[in-house]
PDB file of C-alpha atoms in Angstrom:
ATOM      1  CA  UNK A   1       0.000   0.000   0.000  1.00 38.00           C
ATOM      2  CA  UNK A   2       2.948   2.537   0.879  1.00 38.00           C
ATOM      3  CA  UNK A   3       4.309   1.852  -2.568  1.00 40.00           C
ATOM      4  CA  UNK A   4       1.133   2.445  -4.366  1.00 37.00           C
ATOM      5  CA  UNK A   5       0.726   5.635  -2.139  1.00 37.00           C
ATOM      6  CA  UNK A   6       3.696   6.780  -3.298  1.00 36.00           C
ATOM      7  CA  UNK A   7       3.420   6.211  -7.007  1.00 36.00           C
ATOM      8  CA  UNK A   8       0.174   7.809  -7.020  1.00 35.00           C
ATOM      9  CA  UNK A   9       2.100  10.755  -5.267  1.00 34.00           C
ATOM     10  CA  UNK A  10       4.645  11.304  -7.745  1.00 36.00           C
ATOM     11  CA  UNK A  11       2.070  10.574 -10.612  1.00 35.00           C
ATOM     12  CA  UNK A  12      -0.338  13.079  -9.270  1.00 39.00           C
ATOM     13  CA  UNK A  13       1.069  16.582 -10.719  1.00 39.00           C
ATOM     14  CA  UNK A  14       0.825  14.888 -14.180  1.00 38.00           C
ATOM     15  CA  UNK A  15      -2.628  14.262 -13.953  1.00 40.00           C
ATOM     16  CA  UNK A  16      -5.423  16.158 -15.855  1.00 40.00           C
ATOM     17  CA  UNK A  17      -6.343  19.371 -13.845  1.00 42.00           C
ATOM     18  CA  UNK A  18      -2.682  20.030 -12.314  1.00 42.00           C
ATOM     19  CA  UNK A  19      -0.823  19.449 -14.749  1.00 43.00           C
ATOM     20  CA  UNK A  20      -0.971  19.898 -19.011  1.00 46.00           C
ATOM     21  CA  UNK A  21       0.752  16.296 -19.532  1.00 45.00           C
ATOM     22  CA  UNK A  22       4.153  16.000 -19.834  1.00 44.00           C
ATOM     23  CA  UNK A  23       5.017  19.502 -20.088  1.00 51.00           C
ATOM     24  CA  UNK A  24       5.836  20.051 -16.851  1.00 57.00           C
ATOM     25  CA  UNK A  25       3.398  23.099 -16.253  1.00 66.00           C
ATOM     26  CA  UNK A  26       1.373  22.535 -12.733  1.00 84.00           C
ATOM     27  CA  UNK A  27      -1.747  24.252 -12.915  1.00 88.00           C
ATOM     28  CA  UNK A  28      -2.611  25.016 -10.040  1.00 89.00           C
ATOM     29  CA  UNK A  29       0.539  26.791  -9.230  1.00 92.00           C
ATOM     30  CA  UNK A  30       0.404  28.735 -12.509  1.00 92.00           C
ATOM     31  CA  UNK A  31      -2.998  30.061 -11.676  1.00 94.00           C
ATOM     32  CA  UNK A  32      -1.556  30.804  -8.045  1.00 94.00           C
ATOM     33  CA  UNK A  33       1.089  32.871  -9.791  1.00 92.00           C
ATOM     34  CA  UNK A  34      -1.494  34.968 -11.949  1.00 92.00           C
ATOM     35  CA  UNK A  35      -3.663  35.580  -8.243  1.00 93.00           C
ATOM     36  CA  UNK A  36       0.143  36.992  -7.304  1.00 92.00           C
ATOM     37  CA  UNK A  37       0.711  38.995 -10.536  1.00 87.00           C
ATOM     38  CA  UNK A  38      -3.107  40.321 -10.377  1.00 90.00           C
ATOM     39  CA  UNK A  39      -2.790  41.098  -6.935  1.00 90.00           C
ATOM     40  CA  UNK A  40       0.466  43.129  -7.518  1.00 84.00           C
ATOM     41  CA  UNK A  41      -0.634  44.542 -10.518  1.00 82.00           C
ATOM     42  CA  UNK A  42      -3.585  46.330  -7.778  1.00 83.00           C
ATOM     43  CA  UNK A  43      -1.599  47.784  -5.794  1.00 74.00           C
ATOM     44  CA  UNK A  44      -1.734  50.290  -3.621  1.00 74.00           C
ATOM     45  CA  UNK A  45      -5.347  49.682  -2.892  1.00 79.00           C
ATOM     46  CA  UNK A  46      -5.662  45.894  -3.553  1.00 88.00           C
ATOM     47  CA  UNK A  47      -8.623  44.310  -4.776  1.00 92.00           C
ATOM     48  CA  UNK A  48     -10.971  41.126  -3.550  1.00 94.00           C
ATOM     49  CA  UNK A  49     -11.155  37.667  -3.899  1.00 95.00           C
ATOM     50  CA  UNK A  50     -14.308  38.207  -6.864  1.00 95.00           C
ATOM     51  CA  UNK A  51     -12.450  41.002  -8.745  1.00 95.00           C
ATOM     52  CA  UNK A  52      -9.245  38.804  -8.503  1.00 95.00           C
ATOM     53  CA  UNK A  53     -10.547  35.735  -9.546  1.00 95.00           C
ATOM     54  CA  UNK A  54     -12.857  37.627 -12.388  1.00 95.00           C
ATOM     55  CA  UNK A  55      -9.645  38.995 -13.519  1.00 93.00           C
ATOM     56  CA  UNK A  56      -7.474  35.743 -13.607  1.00 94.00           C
ATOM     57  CA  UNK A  57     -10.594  33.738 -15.128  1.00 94.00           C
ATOM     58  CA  UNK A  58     -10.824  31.599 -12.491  1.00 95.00           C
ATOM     59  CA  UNK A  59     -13.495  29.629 -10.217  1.00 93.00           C
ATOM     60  CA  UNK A  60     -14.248  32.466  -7.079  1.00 93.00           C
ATOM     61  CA  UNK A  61     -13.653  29.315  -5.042  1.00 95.00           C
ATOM     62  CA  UNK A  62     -10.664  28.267  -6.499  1.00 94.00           C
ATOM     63  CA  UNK A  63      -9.157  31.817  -6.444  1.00 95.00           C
ATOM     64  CA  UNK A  64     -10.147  32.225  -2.256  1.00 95.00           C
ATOM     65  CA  UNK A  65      -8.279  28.759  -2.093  1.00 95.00           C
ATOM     66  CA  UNK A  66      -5.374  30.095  -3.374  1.00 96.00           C
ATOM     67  CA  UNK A  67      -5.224  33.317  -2.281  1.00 95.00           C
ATOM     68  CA  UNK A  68      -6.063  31.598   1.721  1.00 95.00           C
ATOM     69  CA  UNK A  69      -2.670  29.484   0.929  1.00 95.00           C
ATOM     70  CA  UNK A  70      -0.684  32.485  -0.137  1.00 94.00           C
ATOM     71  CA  UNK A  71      -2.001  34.411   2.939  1.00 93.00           C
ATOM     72  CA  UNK A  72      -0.762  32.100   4.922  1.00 92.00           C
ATOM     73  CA  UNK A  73       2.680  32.018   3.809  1.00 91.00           C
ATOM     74  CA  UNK A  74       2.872  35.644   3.730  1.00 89.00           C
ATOM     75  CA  UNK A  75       2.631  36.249  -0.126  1.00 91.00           C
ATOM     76  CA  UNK A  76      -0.408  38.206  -0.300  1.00 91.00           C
ATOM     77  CA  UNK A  77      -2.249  40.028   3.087  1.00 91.00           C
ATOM     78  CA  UNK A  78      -5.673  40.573   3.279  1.00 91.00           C
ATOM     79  CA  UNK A  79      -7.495  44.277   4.826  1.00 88.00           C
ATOM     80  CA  UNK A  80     -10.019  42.733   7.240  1.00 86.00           C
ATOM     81  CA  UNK A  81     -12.053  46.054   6.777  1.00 85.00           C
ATOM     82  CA  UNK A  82     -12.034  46.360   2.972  1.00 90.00           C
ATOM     83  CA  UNK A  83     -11.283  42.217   2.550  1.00 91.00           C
ATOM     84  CA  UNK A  84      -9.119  43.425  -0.588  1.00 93.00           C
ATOM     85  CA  UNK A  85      -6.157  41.657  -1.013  1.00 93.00           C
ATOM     86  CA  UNK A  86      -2.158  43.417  -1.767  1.00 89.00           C
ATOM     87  CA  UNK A  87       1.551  41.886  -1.811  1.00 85.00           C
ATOM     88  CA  UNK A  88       2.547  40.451   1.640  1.00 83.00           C
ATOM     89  CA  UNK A  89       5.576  41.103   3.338  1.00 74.00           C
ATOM     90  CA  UNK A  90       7.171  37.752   2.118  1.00 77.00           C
ATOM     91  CA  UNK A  91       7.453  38.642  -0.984  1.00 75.00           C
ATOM     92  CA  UNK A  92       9.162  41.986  -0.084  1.00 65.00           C
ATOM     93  CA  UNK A  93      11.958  39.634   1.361  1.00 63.00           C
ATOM     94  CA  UNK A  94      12.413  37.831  -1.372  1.00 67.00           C
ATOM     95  CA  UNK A  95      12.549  40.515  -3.885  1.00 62.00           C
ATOM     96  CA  UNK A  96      15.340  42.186  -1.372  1.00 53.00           C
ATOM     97  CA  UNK A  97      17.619  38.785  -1.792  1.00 53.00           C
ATOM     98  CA  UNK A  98      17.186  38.791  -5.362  1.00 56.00           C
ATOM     99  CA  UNK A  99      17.603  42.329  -6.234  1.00 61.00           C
ATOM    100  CA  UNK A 100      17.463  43.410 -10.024  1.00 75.00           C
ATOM    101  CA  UNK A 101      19.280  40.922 -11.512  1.00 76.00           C
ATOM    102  CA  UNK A 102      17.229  39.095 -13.450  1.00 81.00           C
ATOM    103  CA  UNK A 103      15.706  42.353 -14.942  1.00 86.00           C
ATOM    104  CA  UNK A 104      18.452  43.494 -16.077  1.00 87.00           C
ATOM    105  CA  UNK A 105      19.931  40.366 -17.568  1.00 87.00           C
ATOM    106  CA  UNK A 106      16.915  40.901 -19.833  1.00 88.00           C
ATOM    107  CA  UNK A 107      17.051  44.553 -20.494  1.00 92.00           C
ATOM    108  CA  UNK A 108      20.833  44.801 -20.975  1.00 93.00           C
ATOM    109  CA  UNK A 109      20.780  43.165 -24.179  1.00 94.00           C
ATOM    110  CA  UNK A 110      18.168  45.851 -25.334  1.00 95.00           C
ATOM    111  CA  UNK A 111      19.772  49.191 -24.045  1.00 95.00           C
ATOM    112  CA  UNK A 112      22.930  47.648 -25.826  1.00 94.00           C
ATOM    113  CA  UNK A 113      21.153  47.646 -28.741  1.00 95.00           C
ATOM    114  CA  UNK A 114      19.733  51.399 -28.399  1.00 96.00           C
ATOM    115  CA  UNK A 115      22.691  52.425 -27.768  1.00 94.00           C
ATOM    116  CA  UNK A 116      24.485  51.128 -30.539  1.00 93.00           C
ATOM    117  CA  UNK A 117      22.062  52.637 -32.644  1.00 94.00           C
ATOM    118  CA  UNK A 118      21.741  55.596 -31.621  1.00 95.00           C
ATOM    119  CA  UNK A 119      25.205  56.709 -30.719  1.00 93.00           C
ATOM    120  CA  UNK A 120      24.212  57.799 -27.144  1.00 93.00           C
ATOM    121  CA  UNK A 121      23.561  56.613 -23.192  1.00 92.00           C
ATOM    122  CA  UNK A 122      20.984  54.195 -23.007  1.00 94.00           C
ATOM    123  CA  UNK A 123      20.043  53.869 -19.221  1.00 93.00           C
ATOM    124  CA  UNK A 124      17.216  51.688 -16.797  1.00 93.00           C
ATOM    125  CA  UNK A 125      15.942  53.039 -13.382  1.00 91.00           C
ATOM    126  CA  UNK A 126      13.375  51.376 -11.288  1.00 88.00           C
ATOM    127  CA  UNK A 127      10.409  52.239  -9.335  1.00 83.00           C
ATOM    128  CA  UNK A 128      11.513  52.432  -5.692  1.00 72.00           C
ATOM    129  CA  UNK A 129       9.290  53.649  -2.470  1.00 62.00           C
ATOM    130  CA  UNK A 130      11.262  56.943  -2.712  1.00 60.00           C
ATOM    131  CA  UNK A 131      11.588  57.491  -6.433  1.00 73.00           C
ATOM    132  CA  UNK A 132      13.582  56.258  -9.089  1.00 83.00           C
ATOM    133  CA  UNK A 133      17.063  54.599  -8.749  1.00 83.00           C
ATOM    134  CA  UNK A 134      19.341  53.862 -11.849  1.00 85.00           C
ATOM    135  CA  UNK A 135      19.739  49.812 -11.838  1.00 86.00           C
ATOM    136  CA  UNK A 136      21.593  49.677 -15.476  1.00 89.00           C
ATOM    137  CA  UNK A 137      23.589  51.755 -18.299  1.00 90.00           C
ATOM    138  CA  UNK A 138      24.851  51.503 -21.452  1.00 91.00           C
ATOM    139  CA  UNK A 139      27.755  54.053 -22.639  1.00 87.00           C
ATOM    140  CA  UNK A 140      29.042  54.469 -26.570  1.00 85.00           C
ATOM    141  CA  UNK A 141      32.789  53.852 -25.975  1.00 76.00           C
ATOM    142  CA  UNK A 142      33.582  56.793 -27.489  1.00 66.00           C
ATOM    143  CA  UNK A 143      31.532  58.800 -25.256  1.00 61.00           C
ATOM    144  CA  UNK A 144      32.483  60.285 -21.678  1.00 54.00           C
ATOM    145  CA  UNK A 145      29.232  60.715 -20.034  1.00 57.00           C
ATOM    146  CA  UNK A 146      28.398  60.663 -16.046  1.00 55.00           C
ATOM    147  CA  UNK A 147      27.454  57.594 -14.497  1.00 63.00           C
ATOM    148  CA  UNK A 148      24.066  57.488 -13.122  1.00 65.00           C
ATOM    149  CA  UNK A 149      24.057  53.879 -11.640  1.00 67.00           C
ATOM    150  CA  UNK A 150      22.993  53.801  -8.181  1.00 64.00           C
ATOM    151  CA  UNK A 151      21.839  57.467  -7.913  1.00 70.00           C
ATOM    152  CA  UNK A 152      18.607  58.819  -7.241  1.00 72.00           C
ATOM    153  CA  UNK A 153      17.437  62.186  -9.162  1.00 79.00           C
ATOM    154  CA  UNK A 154      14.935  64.867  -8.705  1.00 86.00           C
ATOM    155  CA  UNK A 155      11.396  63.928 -10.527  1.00 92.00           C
ATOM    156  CA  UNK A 156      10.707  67.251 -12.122  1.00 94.00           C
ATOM    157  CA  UNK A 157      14.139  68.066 -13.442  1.00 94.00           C
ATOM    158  CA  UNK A 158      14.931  64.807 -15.380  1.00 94.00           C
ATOM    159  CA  UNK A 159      12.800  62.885 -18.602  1.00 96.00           C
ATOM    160  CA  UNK A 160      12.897  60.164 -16.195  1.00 95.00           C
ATOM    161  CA  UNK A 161      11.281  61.619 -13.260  1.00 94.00           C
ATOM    162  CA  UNK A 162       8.200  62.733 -15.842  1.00 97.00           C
ATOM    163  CA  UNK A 163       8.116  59.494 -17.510  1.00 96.00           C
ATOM    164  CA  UNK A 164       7.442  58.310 -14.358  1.00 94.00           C
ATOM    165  CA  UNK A 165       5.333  61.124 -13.257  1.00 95.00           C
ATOM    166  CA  UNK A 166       2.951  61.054 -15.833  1.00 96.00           C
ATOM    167  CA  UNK A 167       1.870  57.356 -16.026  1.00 95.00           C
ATOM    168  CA  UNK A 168       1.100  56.977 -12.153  1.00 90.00           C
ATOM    169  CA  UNK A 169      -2.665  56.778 -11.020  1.00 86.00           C
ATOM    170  CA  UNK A 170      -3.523  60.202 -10.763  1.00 86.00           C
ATOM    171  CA  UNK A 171      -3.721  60.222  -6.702  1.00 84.00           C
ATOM    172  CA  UNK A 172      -0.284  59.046  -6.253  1.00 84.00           C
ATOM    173  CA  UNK A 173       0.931  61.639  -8.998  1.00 88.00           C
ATOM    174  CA  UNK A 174      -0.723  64.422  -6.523  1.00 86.00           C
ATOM    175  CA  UNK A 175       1.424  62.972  -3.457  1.00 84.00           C
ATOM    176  CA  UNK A 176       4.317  63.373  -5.247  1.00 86.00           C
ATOM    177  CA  UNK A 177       3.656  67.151  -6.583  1.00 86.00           C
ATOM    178  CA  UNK A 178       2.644  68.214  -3.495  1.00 82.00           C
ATOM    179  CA  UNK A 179      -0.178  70.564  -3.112  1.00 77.00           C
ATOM    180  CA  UNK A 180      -1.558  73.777  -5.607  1.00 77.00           C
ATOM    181  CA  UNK A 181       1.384  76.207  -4.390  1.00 78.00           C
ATOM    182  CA  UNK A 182       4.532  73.990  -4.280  1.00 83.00           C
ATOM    183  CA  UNK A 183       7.117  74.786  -6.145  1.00 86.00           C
ATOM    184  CA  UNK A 184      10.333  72.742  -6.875  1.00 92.00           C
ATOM    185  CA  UNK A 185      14.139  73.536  -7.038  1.00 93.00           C
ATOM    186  CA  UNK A 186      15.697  74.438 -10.339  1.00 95.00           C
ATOM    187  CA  UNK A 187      18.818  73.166 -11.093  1.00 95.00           C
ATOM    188  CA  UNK A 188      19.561  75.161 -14.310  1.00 96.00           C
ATOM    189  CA  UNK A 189      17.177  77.910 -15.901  1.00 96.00           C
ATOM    190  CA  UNK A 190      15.061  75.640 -17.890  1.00 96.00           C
ATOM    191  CA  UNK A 191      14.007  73.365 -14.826  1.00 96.00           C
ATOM    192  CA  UNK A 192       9.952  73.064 -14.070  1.00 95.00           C
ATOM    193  CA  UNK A 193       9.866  74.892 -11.079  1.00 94.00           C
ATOM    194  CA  UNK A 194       6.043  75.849 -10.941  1.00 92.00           C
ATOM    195  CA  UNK A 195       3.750  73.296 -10.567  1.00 92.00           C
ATOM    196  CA  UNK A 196       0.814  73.851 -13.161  1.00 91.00           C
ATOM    197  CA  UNK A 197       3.739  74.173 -15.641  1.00 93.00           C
ATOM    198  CA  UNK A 198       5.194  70.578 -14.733  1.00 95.00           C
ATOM    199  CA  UNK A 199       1.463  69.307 -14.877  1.00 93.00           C
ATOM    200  CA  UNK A 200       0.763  70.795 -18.574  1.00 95.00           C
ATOM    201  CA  UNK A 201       4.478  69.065 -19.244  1.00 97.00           C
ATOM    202  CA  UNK A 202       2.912  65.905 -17.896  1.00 97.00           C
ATOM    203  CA  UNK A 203       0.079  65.309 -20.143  1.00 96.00           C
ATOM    204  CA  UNK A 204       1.997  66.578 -23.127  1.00 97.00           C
ATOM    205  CA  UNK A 205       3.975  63.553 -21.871  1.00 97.00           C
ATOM    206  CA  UNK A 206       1.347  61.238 -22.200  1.00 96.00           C
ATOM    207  CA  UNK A 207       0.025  62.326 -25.041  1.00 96.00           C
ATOM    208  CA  UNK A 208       3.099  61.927 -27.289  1.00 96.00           C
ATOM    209  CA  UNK A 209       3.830  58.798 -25.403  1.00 97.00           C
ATOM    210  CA  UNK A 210       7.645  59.985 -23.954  1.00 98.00           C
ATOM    211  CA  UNK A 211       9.086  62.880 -21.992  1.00 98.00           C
ATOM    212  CA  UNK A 212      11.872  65.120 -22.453  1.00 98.00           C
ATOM    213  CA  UNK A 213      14.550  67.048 -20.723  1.00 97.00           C
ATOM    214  CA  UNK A 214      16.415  69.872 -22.347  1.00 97.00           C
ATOM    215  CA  UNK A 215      19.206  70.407 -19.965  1.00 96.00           C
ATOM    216  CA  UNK A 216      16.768  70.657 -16.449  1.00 96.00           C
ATOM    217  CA  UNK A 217      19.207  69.021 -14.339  1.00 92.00           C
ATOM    218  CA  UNK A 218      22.206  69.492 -15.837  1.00 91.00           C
ATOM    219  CA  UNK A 219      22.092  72.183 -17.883  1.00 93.00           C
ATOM    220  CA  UNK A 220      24.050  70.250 -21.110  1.00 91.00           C
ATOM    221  CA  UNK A 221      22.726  67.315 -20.573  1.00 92.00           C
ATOM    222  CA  UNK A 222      19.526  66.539 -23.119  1.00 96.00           C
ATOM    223  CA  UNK A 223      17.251  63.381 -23.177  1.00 96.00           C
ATOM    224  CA  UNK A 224      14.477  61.220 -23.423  1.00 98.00           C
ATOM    225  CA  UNK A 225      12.567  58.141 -21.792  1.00 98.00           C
ATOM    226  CA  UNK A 226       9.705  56.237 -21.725  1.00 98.00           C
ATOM    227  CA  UNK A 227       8.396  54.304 -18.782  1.00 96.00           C
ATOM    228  CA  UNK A 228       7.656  50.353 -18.523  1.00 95.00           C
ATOM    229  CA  UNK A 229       4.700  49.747 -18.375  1.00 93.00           C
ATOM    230  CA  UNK A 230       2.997  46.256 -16.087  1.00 87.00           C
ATOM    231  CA  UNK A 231       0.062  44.416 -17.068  1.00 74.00           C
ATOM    232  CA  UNK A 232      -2.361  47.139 -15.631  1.00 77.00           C
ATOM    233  CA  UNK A 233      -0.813  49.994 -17.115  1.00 86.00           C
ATOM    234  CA  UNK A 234       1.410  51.531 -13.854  1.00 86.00           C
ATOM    235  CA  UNK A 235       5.248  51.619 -14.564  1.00 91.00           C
ATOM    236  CA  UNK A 236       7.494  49.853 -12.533  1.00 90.00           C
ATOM    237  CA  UNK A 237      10.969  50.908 -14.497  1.00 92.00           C
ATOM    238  CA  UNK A 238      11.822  53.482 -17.701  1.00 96.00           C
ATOM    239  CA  UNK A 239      13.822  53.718 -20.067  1.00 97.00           C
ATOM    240  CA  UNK A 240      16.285  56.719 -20.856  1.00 96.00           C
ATOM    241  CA  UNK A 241      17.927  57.729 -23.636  1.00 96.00           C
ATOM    242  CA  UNK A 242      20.504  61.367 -23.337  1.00 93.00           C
ATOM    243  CA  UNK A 243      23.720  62.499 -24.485  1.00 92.00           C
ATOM    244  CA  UNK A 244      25.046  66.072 -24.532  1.00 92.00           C
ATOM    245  CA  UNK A 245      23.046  68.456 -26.190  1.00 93.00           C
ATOM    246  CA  UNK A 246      25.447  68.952 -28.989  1.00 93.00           C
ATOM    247  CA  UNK A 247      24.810  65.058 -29.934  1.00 92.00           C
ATOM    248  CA  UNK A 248      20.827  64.531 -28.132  1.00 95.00           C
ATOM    249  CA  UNK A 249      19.676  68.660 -29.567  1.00 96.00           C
ATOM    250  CA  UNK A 250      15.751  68.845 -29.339  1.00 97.00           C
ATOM    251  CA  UNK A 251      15.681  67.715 -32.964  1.00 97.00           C
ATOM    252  CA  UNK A 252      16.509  64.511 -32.481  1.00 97.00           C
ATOM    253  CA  UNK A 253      13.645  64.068 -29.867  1.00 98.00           C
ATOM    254  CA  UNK A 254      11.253  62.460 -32.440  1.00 97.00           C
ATOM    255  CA  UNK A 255      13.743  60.124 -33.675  1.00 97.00           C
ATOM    256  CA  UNK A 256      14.845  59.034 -29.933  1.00 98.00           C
ATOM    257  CA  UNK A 257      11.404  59.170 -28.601  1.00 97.00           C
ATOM    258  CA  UNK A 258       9.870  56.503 -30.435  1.00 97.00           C
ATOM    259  CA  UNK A 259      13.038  54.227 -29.734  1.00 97.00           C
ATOM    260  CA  UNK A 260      12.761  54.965 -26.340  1.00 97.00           C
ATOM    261  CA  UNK A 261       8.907  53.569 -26.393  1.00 97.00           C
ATOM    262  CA  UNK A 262      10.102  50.635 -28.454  1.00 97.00           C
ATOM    263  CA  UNK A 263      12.764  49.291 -25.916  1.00 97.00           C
ATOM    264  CA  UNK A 264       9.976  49.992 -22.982  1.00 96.00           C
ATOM    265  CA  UNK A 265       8.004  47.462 -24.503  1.00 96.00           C
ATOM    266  CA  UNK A 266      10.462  45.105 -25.274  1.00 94.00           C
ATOM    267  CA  UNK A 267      11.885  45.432 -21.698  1.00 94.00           C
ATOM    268  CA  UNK A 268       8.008  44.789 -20.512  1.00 92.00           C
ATOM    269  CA  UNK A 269       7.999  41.911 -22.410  1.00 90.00           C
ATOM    270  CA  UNK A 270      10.692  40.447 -21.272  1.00 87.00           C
ATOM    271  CA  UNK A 271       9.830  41.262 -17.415  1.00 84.00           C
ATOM    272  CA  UNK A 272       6.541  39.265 -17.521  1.00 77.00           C
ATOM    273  CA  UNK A 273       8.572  36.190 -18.143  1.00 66.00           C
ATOM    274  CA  UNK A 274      10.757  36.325 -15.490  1.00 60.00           C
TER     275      UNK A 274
END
């Protein structure tokens, strides 16, 4: 009996309903992964067991299963006054241990690529609690440019601050700004230091699907980037491309802007299948 037990055991997973035959796929892990992505992809507010499982085309039984068994092992938490669902703390952790690695073993390949052809810096920050940090960069070798890796940088005075900006939900966008009357440090005399300026920048932004920086930080430095977009539309990195203004001059903008939106994609692509 203890050998049949066990044979059934390791047979199980390859059975129909957990498993798609020998392909290795377990099902009901892969739809506990897509509860995980969903549930991420609703942050801050979270969402509930219906609107999860509605969204993940699954069972509302089989989605509280899963999302009970994640709870418990501190993947997802769930609000007992709003009974919505977010990240839990465990996966925090383990993002903390692995860092950006595998991210950027994806993207590298691409910023290589637009930097190659267009002659300039091609650069990846991240979405952090506090802003954006620069996780990856790709320099011409011909070029002397500053190193951003590592460094954090003002939201109004840089493309990537506004590509980030401008593709948050709209109440997170107003936490950042700040209220009607704030105002923001310039760094060189074209910097966005009034905020209904930087807002009007913002949905240009949007509109034309990239933002731009004509020496706001540093005043000979020129740019663009476009942000990376997850499944629900909220960016979790962006893409830069600048160079000195002499080489990245506001003509070029609709050249680099586009390429800048390509590799966004691409990166997003490649980010879902980590």
């Amino acid at each position: 009996m203890a050998n049949a037990r066990h044979t059934a055991e390791d047979e199980g997973p390859a059975r129909a309903g957990e498993a798609g035959g020998t392909s290795g796929k377990v099902q009901s892990l892969e739809r506990a992964i897509t509860l995980l992505q969903a549930t991420a992809d609703s942050a801050p507010d979270g969402d509930t067991a219906t609107n999860l499982a509605a969204r993940c085309e699954l069972n509302r039984a089989t989605a509280w299963r899963l999302l009970s068994t994640m709870e418990r092992f501190g993947l997802v938490q769930r609000s007992p006054v709003t009974n919505r669902y977010t990240v839990g703390f465990a996966v925090a952790r383990m993002a903390s241990v692995a860092g950006f690695d595998g991210l950027i073993r994806r993207a590298h390949g691409t910023l290589l690529r637009v930097s190659e052809q267009t002659g300039e810096t091609a650069n990846l920050a991240v979405v952090q609690q506090l802003g954006l940090t620069y996780i990856d960069e790709v320099t011409p070798p011909v070029v002397l440019s500053a190193k951003w890796l590592g460094r954090q940088v003002p939201l109004h005075a840089t493309s990537t601050g506004k590509a980030l900006l401008a593709w948050l939900p709209e109440e997170e966008q107003e936490a950042l700004l700040g209220g009607p009357a704030q105002t923001y440090e310039a760094f060189t005399d074209t910097t966005l230091t009034d905020r209904k300026r930087l807002r009007d920048e913002l949905e240009r932004t949007r509109e034309r699907g990239y933002s731009v920086c004509v020496g706001e930080m540093e005043r000979s430095l020129y740019g663009v980037s476009a942000p990376v977009l997850g499944s629900r539309g909220r960016p979790f990195a962006v893409v830069s491309i600048w160079g000195p203004q002499d080489r990245v001059p506001e003509a070029r903008f609709g050249t680099l802007g586009p390429l800048a939106q390509a590799a966004a994609e691409e990166i997003a692509r490649a980010a879902r299948a980590l």
